[in-house]
C-alpha positions as a Markdown table, in Angstrom:
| # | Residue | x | y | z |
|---|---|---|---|---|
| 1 | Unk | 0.0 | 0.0 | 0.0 |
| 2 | Unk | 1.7 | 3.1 | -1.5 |
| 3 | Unk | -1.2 | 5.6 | 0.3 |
| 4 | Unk | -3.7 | 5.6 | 2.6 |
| 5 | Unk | -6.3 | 8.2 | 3.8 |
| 6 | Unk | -8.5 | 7.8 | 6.5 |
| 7 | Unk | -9.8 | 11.2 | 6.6 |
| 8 | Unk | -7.9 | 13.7 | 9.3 |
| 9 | Unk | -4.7 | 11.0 | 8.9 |
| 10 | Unk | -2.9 | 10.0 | 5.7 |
| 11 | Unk | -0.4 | 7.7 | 5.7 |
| 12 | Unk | 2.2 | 7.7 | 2.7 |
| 13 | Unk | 5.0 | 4.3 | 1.9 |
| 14 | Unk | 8.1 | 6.3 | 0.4 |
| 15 | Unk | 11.2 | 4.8 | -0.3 |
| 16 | Unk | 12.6 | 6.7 | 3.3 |
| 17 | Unk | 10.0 | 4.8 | 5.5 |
| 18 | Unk | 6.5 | 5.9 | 6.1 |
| 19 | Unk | 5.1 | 8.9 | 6.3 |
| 20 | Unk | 2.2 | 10.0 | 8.5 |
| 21 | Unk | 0.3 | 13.4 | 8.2 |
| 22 | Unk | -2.6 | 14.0 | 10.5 |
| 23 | Unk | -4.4 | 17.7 | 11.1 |
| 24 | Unk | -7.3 | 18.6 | 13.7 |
| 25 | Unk | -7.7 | 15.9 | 15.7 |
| 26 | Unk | -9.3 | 16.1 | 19.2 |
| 27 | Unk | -7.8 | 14.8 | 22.1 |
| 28 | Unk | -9.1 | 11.0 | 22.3 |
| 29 | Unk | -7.7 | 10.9 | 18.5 |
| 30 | Unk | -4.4 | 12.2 | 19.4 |
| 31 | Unk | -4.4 | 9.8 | 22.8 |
| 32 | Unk | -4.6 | 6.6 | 20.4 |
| 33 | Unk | -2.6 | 8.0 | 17.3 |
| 34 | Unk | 0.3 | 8.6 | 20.4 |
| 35 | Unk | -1.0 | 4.5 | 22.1 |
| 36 | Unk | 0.4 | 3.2 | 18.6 |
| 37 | Unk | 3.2 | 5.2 | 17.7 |
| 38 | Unk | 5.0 | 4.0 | 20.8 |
| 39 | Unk | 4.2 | 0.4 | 19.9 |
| 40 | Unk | 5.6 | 0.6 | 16.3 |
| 41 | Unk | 8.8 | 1.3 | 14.1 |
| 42 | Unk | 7.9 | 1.5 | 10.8 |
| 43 | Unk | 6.7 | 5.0 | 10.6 |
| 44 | Unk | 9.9 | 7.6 | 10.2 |
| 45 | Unk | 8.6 | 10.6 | 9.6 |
| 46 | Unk | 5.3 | 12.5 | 10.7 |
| 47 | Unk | 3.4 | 15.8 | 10.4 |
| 48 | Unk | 0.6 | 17.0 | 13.2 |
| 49 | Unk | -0.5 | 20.3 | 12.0 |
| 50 | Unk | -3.4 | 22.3 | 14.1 |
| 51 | Unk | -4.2 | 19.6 | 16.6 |
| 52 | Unk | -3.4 | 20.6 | 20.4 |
| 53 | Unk | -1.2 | 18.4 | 22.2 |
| 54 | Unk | -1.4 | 20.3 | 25.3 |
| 55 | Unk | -2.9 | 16.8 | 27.0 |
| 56 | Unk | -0.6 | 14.3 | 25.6 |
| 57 | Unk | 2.0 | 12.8 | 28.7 |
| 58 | Unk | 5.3 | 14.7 | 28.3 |
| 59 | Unk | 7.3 | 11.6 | 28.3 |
| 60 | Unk | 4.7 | 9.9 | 25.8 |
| 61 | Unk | 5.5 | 12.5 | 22.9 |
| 62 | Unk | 8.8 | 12.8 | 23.6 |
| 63 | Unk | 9.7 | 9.6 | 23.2 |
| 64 | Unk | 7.3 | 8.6 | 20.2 |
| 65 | Unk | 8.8 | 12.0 | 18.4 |
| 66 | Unk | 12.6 | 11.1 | 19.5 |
| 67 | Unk | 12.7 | 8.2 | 17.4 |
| 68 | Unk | 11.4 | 9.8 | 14.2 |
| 69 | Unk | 13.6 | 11.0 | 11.1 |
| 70 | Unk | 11.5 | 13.7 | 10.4 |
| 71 | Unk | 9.2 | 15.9 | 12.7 |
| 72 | Unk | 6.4 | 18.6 | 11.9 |
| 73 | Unk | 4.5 | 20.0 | 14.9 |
| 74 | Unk | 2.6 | 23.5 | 13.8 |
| 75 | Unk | 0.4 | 25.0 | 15.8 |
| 76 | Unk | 0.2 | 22.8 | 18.0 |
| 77 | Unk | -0.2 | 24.2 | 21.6 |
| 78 | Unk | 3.3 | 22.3 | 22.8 |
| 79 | Unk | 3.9 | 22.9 | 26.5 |
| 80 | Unk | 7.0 | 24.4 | 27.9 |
| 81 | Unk | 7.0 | 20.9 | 30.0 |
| 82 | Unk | 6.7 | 18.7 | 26.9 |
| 83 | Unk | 8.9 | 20.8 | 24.6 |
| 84 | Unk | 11.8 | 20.4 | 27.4 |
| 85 | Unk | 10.9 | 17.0 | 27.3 |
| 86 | Unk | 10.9 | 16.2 | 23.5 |
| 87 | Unk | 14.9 | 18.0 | 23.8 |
| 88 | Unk | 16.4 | 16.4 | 26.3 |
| 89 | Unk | 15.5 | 13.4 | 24.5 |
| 90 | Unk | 16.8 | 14.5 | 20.9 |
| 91 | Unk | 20.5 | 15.6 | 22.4 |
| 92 | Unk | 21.1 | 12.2 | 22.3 |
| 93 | Unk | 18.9 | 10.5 | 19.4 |
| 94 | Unk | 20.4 | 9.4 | 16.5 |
| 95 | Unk | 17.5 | 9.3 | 14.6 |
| 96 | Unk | 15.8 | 12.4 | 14.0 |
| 97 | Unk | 17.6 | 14.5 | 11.1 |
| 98 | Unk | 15.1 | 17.5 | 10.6 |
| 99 | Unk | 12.7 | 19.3 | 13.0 |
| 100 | Unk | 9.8 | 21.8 | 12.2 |
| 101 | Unk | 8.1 | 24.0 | 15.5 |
| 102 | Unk | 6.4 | 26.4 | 13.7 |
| 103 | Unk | 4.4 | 28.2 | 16.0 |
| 104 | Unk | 4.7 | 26.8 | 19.3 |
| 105 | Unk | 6.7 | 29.0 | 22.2 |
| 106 | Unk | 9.6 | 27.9 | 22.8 |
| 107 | Unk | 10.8 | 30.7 | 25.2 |
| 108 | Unk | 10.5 | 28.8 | 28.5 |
| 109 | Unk | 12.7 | 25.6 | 26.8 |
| 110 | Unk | 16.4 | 26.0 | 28.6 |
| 111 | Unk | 18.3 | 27.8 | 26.1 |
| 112 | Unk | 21.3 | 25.3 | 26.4 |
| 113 | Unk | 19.4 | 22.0 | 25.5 |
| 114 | Unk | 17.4 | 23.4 | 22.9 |
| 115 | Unk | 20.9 | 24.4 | 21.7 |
| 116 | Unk | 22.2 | 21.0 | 22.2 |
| 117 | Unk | 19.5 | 19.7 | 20.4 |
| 118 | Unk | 19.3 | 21.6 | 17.5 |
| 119 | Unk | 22.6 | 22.2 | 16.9 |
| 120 | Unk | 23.3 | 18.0 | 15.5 |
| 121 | Unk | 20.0 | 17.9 | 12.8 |
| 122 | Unk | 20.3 | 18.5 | 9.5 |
| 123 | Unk | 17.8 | 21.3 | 9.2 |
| 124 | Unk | 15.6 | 23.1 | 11.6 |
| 125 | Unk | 12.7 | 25.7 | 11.3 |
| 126 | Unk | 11.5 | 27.5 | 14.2 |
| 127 | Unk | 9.2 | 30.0 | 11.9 |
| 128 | Unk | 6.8 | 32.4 | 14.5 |
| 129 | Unk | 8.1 | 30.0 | 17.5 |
| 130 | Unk | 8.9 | 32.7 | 19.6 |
């Protein structure tokens, strides 16, 4: 299967891994979308536009994003909590090569490990993240 849509989630097979894309959804979606990411390895790279995470366990998304390729969270309502969370992890991942934030504050993240962080990917964009 090359492509699937299911509506507010799409999930795309491309020759770097899978490729899930999921926009608006409330919080019982987000709790089960979160549930199977941390029992699976097959997806590499995601994108969660306009959906608030505010209610998803620090530690949850942190380590379900952590061992991603490729992260997009816009506008998603990230708390300083899980955003400090999500970089302590990534200093030391291996995995993860390129990170958008786009509009999410990131002012109350500790300057030095979101400098440690981002300082290893590939490419980073922060665009309107405060």
């Amino acid at each position: 299967m090359e492509f699937l849509n299911l509506g507010k989630v799409q999930l795309h097979a491309l020759p770097t891994g899978r490729y899930l894309t999921c926009s608006r959804l409330r919080k019982a979606e987000l709790e089960q979308l979160f549930t199977t990411l941390m029992a699976q390895d097959r997806i590499q790279d995601i994108t969660i536009e306009t959906s608030d995470l505010a209610g998803i366990g620090d530690n949850i998304l942190a380590t379900c994003l952590s061992k991603m390729r490729f992260v997009e969270l816009s506008s998603t309502n990230l708390t300083s909590r899980q955003l400090s969370a999500l970089f302590h992890l990534l200093a030391d991942s291996k995995e993860l090569e390129e990170i958008i934030l786009s509009r999410n504050i990131l002012s109350h993240v500790p300057a030095d490990a979101l400098a440690r962080s981002l300082a290893r990917l590939k490419k980073v964009k922060l665009e309107y993240s405060y």
